[in-house]
Coordinates of C-alpha atoms in Angstrom, one line a residue:
M855 CA 6.3 -3.9 -4.6
G856 CA 7.4 -0.9 -6.6
D857 CA 5.3 1.3 -4.3
S858 CA 6.9 -0.1 -1.1
S859 CA 8.7 2.0 1.4
G860 CA 11.9 -0.1 1.1
D861 CA 14.8 0.5 -1.2
T862 CA 13.2 -1.3 -4.1
E863 CA 13.8 -1.3 -7.8
A864 CA 11.4 -3.1 -10.1
A865 CA 12.6 -3.9 -13.6
A866 CA 10.1 -5.2 -16.2
A867 CA 11.8 -7.5 -18.7
D868 CA 9.3 -7.2 -21.6
R869 CA 9.3 -9.1 -24.8
A870 CA 11.0 -6.9 -27.4
Q871 CA 7.9 -6.6 -29.6
G872 CA 5.5 -5.9 -26.6
D873 CA 2.6 -8.2 -25.8
D874 CA -1.2 -8.1 -25.8
R875 CA -1.2 -6.5 -22.4
G876 CA 1.5 -4.0 -23.0
S877 CA 2.1 -0.5 -24.1
D878 CA 0.0 -0.8 -27.3
R879 CA -3.3 -1.6 -25.6
G880 CA -6.0 0.6 -24.2
T881 CA -7.2 4.1 -24.7
G882 CA -4.5 6.2 -26.3
T883 CA -3.6 9.8 -25.3
N884 CA -2.8 10.7 -29.0
A885 CA 0.6 11.8 -27.8
D886 CA 3.4 12.0 -30.4
S887 CA 7.1 12.6 -30.0
D888 CA 10.5 11.6 -31.4
T889 CA 10.9 8.9 -28.7
N890 CA 7.5 7.2 -29.2
T891 CA 5.3 7.9 -32.2
D892 CA 2.6 5.5 -31.0
P893 CA -0.2 6.6 -28.7
I894 CA 0.7 6.0 -25.0
S895 CA -1.8 3.6 -23.6
T896 CA -3.7 4.6 -20.5
Y897 CA -3.9 0.9 -19.7
F898 CA -0.1 0.7 -19.6
L899 CA 0.2 3.9 -17.7
S900 CA -2.1 2.5 -15.0
C901 CA 0.0 -0.6 -14.4
N902 CA 3.6 0.4 -14.6
R903 CA 4.5 3.2 -12.2
N904 CA 7.8 2.7 -10.3
K905 CA 9.2 0.3 -12.9
E906 CA 12.0 0.3 -15.4
S907 CA 11.5 -1.4 -18.7
V908 CA 14.1 -3.8 -20.3
A909 CA 13.1 -5.2 -23.6
L910 CA 14.6 -8.7 -24.2
D911 CA 14.2 -11.3 -26.9
L912 CA 14.6 -14.5 -24.8
K913 CA 15.3 -16.5 -27.9
S914 CA 18.5 -14.6 -28.6
D915 CA 21.8 -15.3 -27.0
L916 CA 22.1 -11.8 -25.7
G917 CA 18.6 -11.8 -24.3
V918 CA 19.3 -15.1 -22.5
A919 CA 22.6 -13.7 -21.1
A920 CA 20.9 -10.6 -19.8
L921 CA 18.1 -12.5 -18.1
T922 CA 20.6 -14.8 -16.6
E923 CA 22.5 -11.9 -15.0
L924 CA 19.2 -10.3 -13.9
V925 CA 18.3 -13.6 -12.1
R926 CA 21.7 -13.7 -10.4
R927 CA 21.2 -10.2 -9.0
S928 CA 17.5 -10.2 -8.2
D929 CA 15.5 -10.9 -5.0
V930 CA 12.3 -11.6 -6.9
L931 CA 11.3 -12.9 -10.3
L932 CA 7.7 -12.5 -11.4
E933 CA 6.5 -14.3 -14.5
N934 CA 3.0 -14.9 -16.0
F935 CA 3.7 -17.0 -19.0
R936 CA 1.5 -20.0 -19.7
P937 CA 2.7 -23.0 -17.6
G938 CA 5.8 -24.5 -19.3
V939 CA 6.9 -21.5 -21.3
L940 CA 9.7 -20.5 -19.0
D941 CA 11.0 -24.1 -19.0
R942 CA 11.1 -24.1 -22.8
L943 CA 13.0 -20.8 -22.7
G944 CA 15.7 -22.5 -20.6
F945 CA 14.8 -21.2 -17.2
P946 CA 13.0 -24.0 -15.3
L947 CA 12.8 -23.6 -11.5
A948 CA 15.9 -25.8 -11.0
R949 CA 18.0 -23.5 -13.2
L950 CA 16.7 -20.4 -11.5
M951 CA 17.6 -21.8 -8.1
E952 CA 21.0 -22.9 -9.4
L953 CA 21.7 -19.3 -10.6
N954 CA 20.4 -17.7 -7.4
P955 CA 19.5 -20.0 -4.4
G956 CA 17.9 -17.0 -2.6
L957 CA 15.6 -16.1 -5.5
V958 CA 11.9 -15.9 -4.8
V959 CA 9.9 -16.8 -7.9
L960 CA 6.3 -15.7 -8.3
S961 CA 4.4 -17.5 -11.0
I962 CA 0.9 -16.4 -12.0
S963 CA -1.1 -18.5 -14.4
G964 CA -4.6 -18.4 -15.7
F965 CA -6.2 -21.5 -14.1
G966 CA -3.3 -23.0 -12.1
H967 CA -0.1 -24.7 -13.0
D968 CA -1.4 -28.3 -12.7
G969 CA -4.7 -30.1 -12.7
P970 CA -6.8 -31.1 -15.7
E971 CA -6.9 -27.6 -17.1
G972 CA -3.7 -26.2 -15.8
G973 CA -2.3 -25.2 -19.2
R974 CA -5.2 -22.9 -20.2
A975 CA -4.4 -19.3 -21.1
G976 CA -6.0 -16.9 -18.7
Y977 CA -7.8 -13.6 -19.4
D978 CA -9.6 -11.6 -16.8
Q979 CA -13.2 -11.7 -18.0
I980 CA -12.9 -15.4 -18.8
A981 CA -11.6 -16.0 -15.3
Q982 CA -14.4 -13.9 -13.8
G983 CA -16.9 -16.1 -15.5
E984 CA -15.3 -19.5 -14.9
G985 CA -14.7 -18.6 -11.2
G986 CA -18.3 -17.8 -10.6
L987 CA -18.0 -14.1 -10.0
M988 CA -20.1 -13.0 -12.9
S989 CA -22.9 -15.3 -11.8
M990 CA -23.2 -13.3 -8.6
T991 CA -22.8 -9.8 -10.2
G992 CA -25.4 -7.9 -12.2
P993 CA -29.0 -6.8 -12.0
D994 CA -30.5 -10.3 -12.0
P995 CA -29.5 -14.0 -12.5
E996 CA -30.2 -13.8 -16.2
T997 CA -27.6 -11.1 -16.8
P998 CA -24.1 -12.2 -15.6
T999 CA -22.0 -9.1 -15.5
K1000 CA -18.3 -8.5 -15.3
M1001 CA -16.8 -6.1 -12.8
G1002 CA -15.7 -2.7 -14.1
V1003 CA -12.1 -3.4 -13.5
P1004 CA -10.0 -6.5 -14.3
I1005 CA -10.4 -7.8 -10.8
S1006 CA -8.8 -11.2 -11.3
D1007 CA -5.6 -9.6 -12.7
L1008 CA -5.5 -7.1 -9.8
L1009 CA -6.2 -9.7 -7.1
S1010 CA -3.8 -12.3 -8.4
G1011 CA -1.1 -9.6 -8.3
M1012 CA -2.1 -8.7 -4.7
Y1013 CA -2.1 -12.3 -3.6
G1014 CA 1.2 -12.8 -5.3
A1015 CA 2.8 -9.9 -3.5
F1016 CA 1.5 -11.3 -0.2
G1017 CA 3.1 -14.6 -1.0
V1018 CA 6.4 -13.0 -2.1
L1019 CA 6.6 -11.0 1.2
G1020 CA 6.0 -14.2 3.2
K1021 CA 8.7 -16.0 1.2
L1022 CA 11.1 -13.2 1.7
H1023 CA 10.6 -13.3 5.4
E1024 CA 11.1 -17.1 5.4
R1025 CA 14.3 -16.5 3.4
S1026 CA 15.6 -14.1 6.1
I1027 CA 15.5 -17.1 8.4
T1028 CA 16.5 -20.0 6.2
G1029 CA 18.6 -18.2 3.6
K1030 CA 16.7 -20.1 0.9
G1031 CA 14.4 -18.8 -1.8
G1032 CA 11.7 -20.7 -3.5
L1033 CA 8.5 -20.6 -5.6
V1034 CA 5.1 -19.0 -5.0
R1035 CA 2.2 -19.8 -7.3
T1036 CA -1.2 -18.3 -7.8
S1037 CA -3.7 -17.9 -10.7
L1038 CA -6.6 -15.8 -11.9
L1039 CA -8.9 -18.6 -10.9
A1040 CA -7.5 -18.7 -7.4
A1041 CA -7.8 -15.0 -7.1
V1042 CA -11.5 -15.1 -8.0
V1043 CA -12.4 -18.1 -5.9
G1044 CA -10.4 -16.6 -3.0
V1045 CA -12.8 -13.7 -2.7
H1046 CA -16.0 -15.7 -2.7
A1047 CA -16.1 -15.1 1.1
Y1048 CA -19.6 -15.9 2.6
Q1049 CA -21.0 -16.6 -0.9
G1050 CA -18.7 -19.6 -1.1
T1051 CA -19.8 -21.0 2.2
R1052 CA -23.4 -20.6 1.2
W1053 CA -22.7 -23.4 -1.3
T1054 CA -20.1 -25.4 0.6
V1055 CA -22.0 -25.5 3.9
A1056 CA -25.6 -24.7 3.1
G1057 CA -25.9 -26.1 -0.4
E1058 CA -27.3 -22.8 -1.8
I1059 CA -26.2 -21.4 -5.2
P1060 CA -25.8 -17.6 -4.8
K1061 CA -27.3 -15.6 -7.6
A1062 CA -27.0 -12.0 -8.7
Q1063 CA -29.1 -9.7 -6.5
G1064 CA -28.6 -6.3 -8.1
P1065 CA -27.6 -3.3 -6.0
H1066 CA -29.4 -4.5 -2.8
H1067 CA -28.5 -6.7 0.1
P1068 CA -30.4 -10.0 0.1
S1069 CA -31.0 -10.2 3.9
I1070 CA -31.1 -6.6 5.1
C1071 CA -33.7 -4.1 4.0
P1072 CA -33.3 -1.3 3.1
Y1073 CA -29.6 -1.6 2.3
G1074 CA -28.6 -0.7 -1.2
L1075 CA -28.9 1.8 -4.0
F1076 CA -31.7 4.4 -4.2
H1077 CA -32.3 7.5 -6.3
A1078 CA -32.3 11.2 -5.4
S1079 CA -33.3 13.8 -7.9
D1080 CA -29.8 14.3 -9.4
G1081 CA -28.1 10.9 -8.8
A1082 CA -27.8 7.7 -6.9
V1083 CA -27.1 7.2 -3.2
Q1084 CA -26.7 4.1 -1.0
I1085 CA -27.9 3.6 2.5
S1086 CA -27.5 0.8 5.1
I1087 CA -30.3 0.3 7.7
G1088 CA -28.4 -2.4 9.5
S1089 CA -30.4 -2.4 12.8
E1090 CA -33.9 -1.9 14.1
G1091 CA -32.7 1.1 16.0
L1092 CA -31.6 2.8 12.7
W1093 CA -34.9 1.9 11.1
Q1094 CA -36.7 3.7 14.0
K1095 CA -34.7 6.8 13.3
F1096 CA -34.8 6.6 9.5
A1097 CA -38.4 5.8 8.8
P1098 CA -40.1 8.8 10.5
A1099 CA -37.5 11.2 9.1
F1100 CA -38.7 10.4 5.6
G1101 CA -42.4 9.8 6.3
L1102 CA -42.2 6.0 6.0
P1103 CA -44.4 3.7 8.1
V1104 CA -42.4 2.6 11.1
D1105 CA -44.5 -0.3 12.4
A1106 CA -46.9 -1.0 9.6
D1107 CA -47.4 -4.5 8.2
G1108 CA -44.4 -5.4 6.0
F1109 CA -42.3 -2.6 7.5
A1110 CA -42.0 -3.3 11.2
T1111 CA -39.0 -5.6 11.4
N1112 CA -36.1 -6.4 9.1
A1113 CA -37.6 -9.9 8.4
D1114 CA -40.8 -8.2 7.4
R1115 CA -39.0 -5.7 5.2
V1116 CA -37.0 -8.4 3.4
R1117 CA -40.2 -10.3 2.6
N1118 CA -41.7 -7.1 1.4
A1119 CA -38.5 -5.8 -0.2
A1120 CA -40.0 -4.5 -3.5
A1121 CA -42.6 -2.3 -1.7
V1122 CA -40.1 -1.1 0.9
R1123 CA -37.5 -0.1 -1.7
A1124 CA -40.2 1.6 -3.8
A1125 CA -41.3 3.6 -0.8
V1126 CA -37.7 4.7 0.0
D1127 CA -37.1 5.7 -3.6
A1128 CA -40.3 7.8 -3.6
A1129 CA -39.2 9.5 -0.3
F1130 CA -35.8 10.3 -1.7
A1131 CA -37.0 11.7 -5.1
G1132 CA -37.6 15.2 -3.7
Y1133 CA -34.0 15.6 -2.5
T1134 CA -30.7 16.4 -4.2
C1135 CA -27.9 14.0 -3.4
R1136 CA -26.2 16.7 -1.3
D1137 CA -29.3 17.5 0.8
L1138 CA -30.2 13.9 1.2
L1139 CA -26.8 12.8 2.4
A1140 CA -26.7 15.7 4.8
K1141 CA -30.1 14.6 6.3
L1142 CA -29.0 11.0 6.5
D1143 CA -25.8 12.0 8.3
E1144 CA -27.8 14.1 10.7
I1145 CA -29.8 11.1 11.9
G1146 CA -26.8 8.8 11.8
V1147 CA -27.6 6.6 8.8
P1148 CA -24.6 5.2 7.0
S1149 CA -24.8 6.5 3.4
G1150 CA -22.8 7.7 0.4
Q1151 CA -23.2 8.9 -3.1
V1152 CA -22.5 6.7 -6.1
K1153 CA -19.8 8.7 -7.8
N1154 CA -18.3 8.6 -11.3
L1155 CA -14.5 8.6 -11.6
Q1156 CA -14.3 12.4 -12.3
Q1157 CA -16.2 13.0 -9.0
V1158 CA -13.9 10.5 -7.2
Y1159 CA -10.7 12.1 -8.4
E1160 CA -11.9 15.7 -7.7
W1161 CA -13.1 14.7 -4.2
E1162 CA -10.9 16.3 -1.5
Q1163 CA -11.0 13.1 0.6
T1164 CA -9.4 11.1 -2.3
R1165 CA -6.7 13.7 -2.6
S1166 CA -6.0 13.9 1.1
Q1167 CA -5.1 10.2 1.2
G1168 CA -2.4 10.4 -1.4
L1169 CA -4.4 8.5 -4.0
L1170 CA -3.3 10.7 -6.9
I1171 CA 0.3 11.3 -7.8
D1172 CA 2.2 13.5 -10.3
V1173 CA 5.0 11.9 -12.3
D1174 CA 7.2 13.3 -15.1
H1175 CA 6.6 11.1 -18.2
P1176 CA 9.3 11.2 -21.0
V1177 CA 6.6 11.8 -23.7
L1178 CA 3.6 13.3 -21.9
G1179 CA 5.4 15.5 -19.4
T1180 CA 3.8 15.9 -16.0
V1181 CA 0.8 13.6 -15.7
E1182 CA -1.5 12.7 -12.8
L1183 CA -2.0 9.0 -12.1
P1184 CA -3.9 6.9 -9.6
G1185 CA -1.5 6.4 -6.7
P1186 CA -0.6 3.7 -4.2
P1187 CA -3.3 2.6 -1.7
L1188 CA -0.7 2.2 1.1
R1189 CA 0.8 4.9 3.3
F1190 CA 4.0 4.2 5.4
F1191 CA 4.8 5.9 8.7
D1192 CA 7.8 5.7 11.1
G1193 CA 7.3 4.9 14.7
D1194 CA 7.1 8.5 15.7
G1195 CA 4.2 9.0 13.4
S1196 CA 6.0 10.8 10.6
E1197 CA 4.9 9.8 7.1
W1198 CA 7.5 8.4 4.6
H1199 CA 7.2 9.6 1.1
R1200 CA 8.9 8.2 -2.0
D1201 CA 9.5 9.9 -5.4
H1202 CA 7.4 7.9 -7.8
L1203 CA 8.8 6.9 -11.2
A1204 CA 6.7 7.5 -14.3
P1205 CA 5.6 4.4 -16.3
P1206 CA 8.4 3.8 -18.8
L1207 CA 8.4 3.5 -22.5
L1208 CA 8.9 0.0 -23.8
G1209 CA 12.6 -0.8 -23.5
Q1210 CA 13.5 2.6 -22.2
H1211 CA 16.0 1.3 -19.7
T1212 CA 17.5 -1.6 -21.7
A1213 CA 20.8 0.0 -22.5
A1214 CA 21.4 1.2 -18.9
V1215 CA 20.5 -2.1 -17.3
L1216 CA 22.6 -4.1 -19.8
D1217 CA 25.5 -1.8 -18.8
W1218 CA 24.8 -2.4 -15.1
L1219 CA 24.7 -6.2 -15.7
G1220 CA 28.0 -6.1 -17.7
V1221 CA 26.3 -7.6 -20.8
A1222 CA 27.8 -6.0 -23.9
A1223 CA 25.6 -5.5 -26.9
N1224 CA 27.2 -4.9 -30.3
E1225 CA 25.3 -2.9 -32.9
G1226 CA 22.8 -5.1 -34.7
D1227 CA 22.7 -7.7 -31.8
R1228 CA 19.2 -9.0 -31.0
V1229 CA 18.6 -8.2 -27.4

C-alpha cells in the first residue's frame, strides 16, 4: 500500500523495544553512526520502504493515547499479533469501530483466528510445512524443502492488501469500515492451485518432483557448460523443431510423443543434458531462441539485479537512508499509468530507523509527551 499511486502514508507503530522480525534481525551492513549504532538489518530494509516508524509502548498511557488518535485518523489498521493480543491491549474490534466507524482493519495470524488451532503463533517456515508446500518442493519426496523467500509472509501480506482494497471500495459505497482476516496458513493453501485439486478431486497426494514438470517432457532444468538453463517443450510441434537441432532422436521409441517421453523421462533428460553440455548458456539460449523454444537461464541475484531487463522495469530504486546514505533496494512490482499512457512515478521513502518519526507523529496527533514519559 505504501507503493501505491495514491496519496498514501504508511505509519508503522512498532513496539518500543523492537520485535523478532524488526530492525535487529537479518544480515547487517556493519553501518555505524550517531543515530543508530547497531547494524542495519537487510531484512528490515527489504520490508519497510515508504513507511514511517512510530515506536509505542502499548502498555503505557501515552502509547495508548497515541494509538487511539492514530486509529481515529487512519483509513487502515494492520495488525499481526497472536489472536486476542489486541483485545487484551484494550483495542478489540468493537472499540476500534467505535473510535472510527470507517476504519478497515486487516488482521493477519499464523493459522487463523478461530478453529481448534487458531491461537498458534505463526512463522513462515512452519507455515510452509504445515500448509503442505514443503512436501511438494525439493529434489524428491524424502527431502521437503522450504522456498528461498518467506513465501507465506509475503503472500499473506498480498492477500491482505487485496482484501483491504476490496473493503475500502465497499466503504466508498456504504460508508462503513470493517474487518479483513487472513493467515500464513491461508496464504499457503491459497496457492496450491492444481496441486490442491489433484487431492480434492482426484485423490492423489502431490509429491516433490525436483526441477522437472511431471507431465511434460522435456520441461525443466538442464545444464550447459557454465550454468543451468530451463526449457519448455510444450507441444509436439516444438519437439519436432527442438530434437533435430540438438541431434536427438525425433521419432525413436521412448521419444516420439510426449506420453512416450514422460514414461522415458530419465533417458530423455539425460540425452538433453548431454546435448547441452557443449554449449555455454549464452550460445545455448541464442540457439533455442532461434528455433522458437521457450527458455531461460537460472540466474543468481547478482545476475538478476545487473540484468538490463530488471532495471528497465523499475525493479530497483535508490533511496536516501539516514544512516547508510544512498542505497539501492528492490523496488515495487507495480507500475502505474495515466489514461494517456504517461507513467506515474513516486518519490520512495527509505526504510526508517526504529521510532524515527515518533516525535513528529505525536506532534501531528496532538499527543504531548513530557520528558521521561513512556511512549
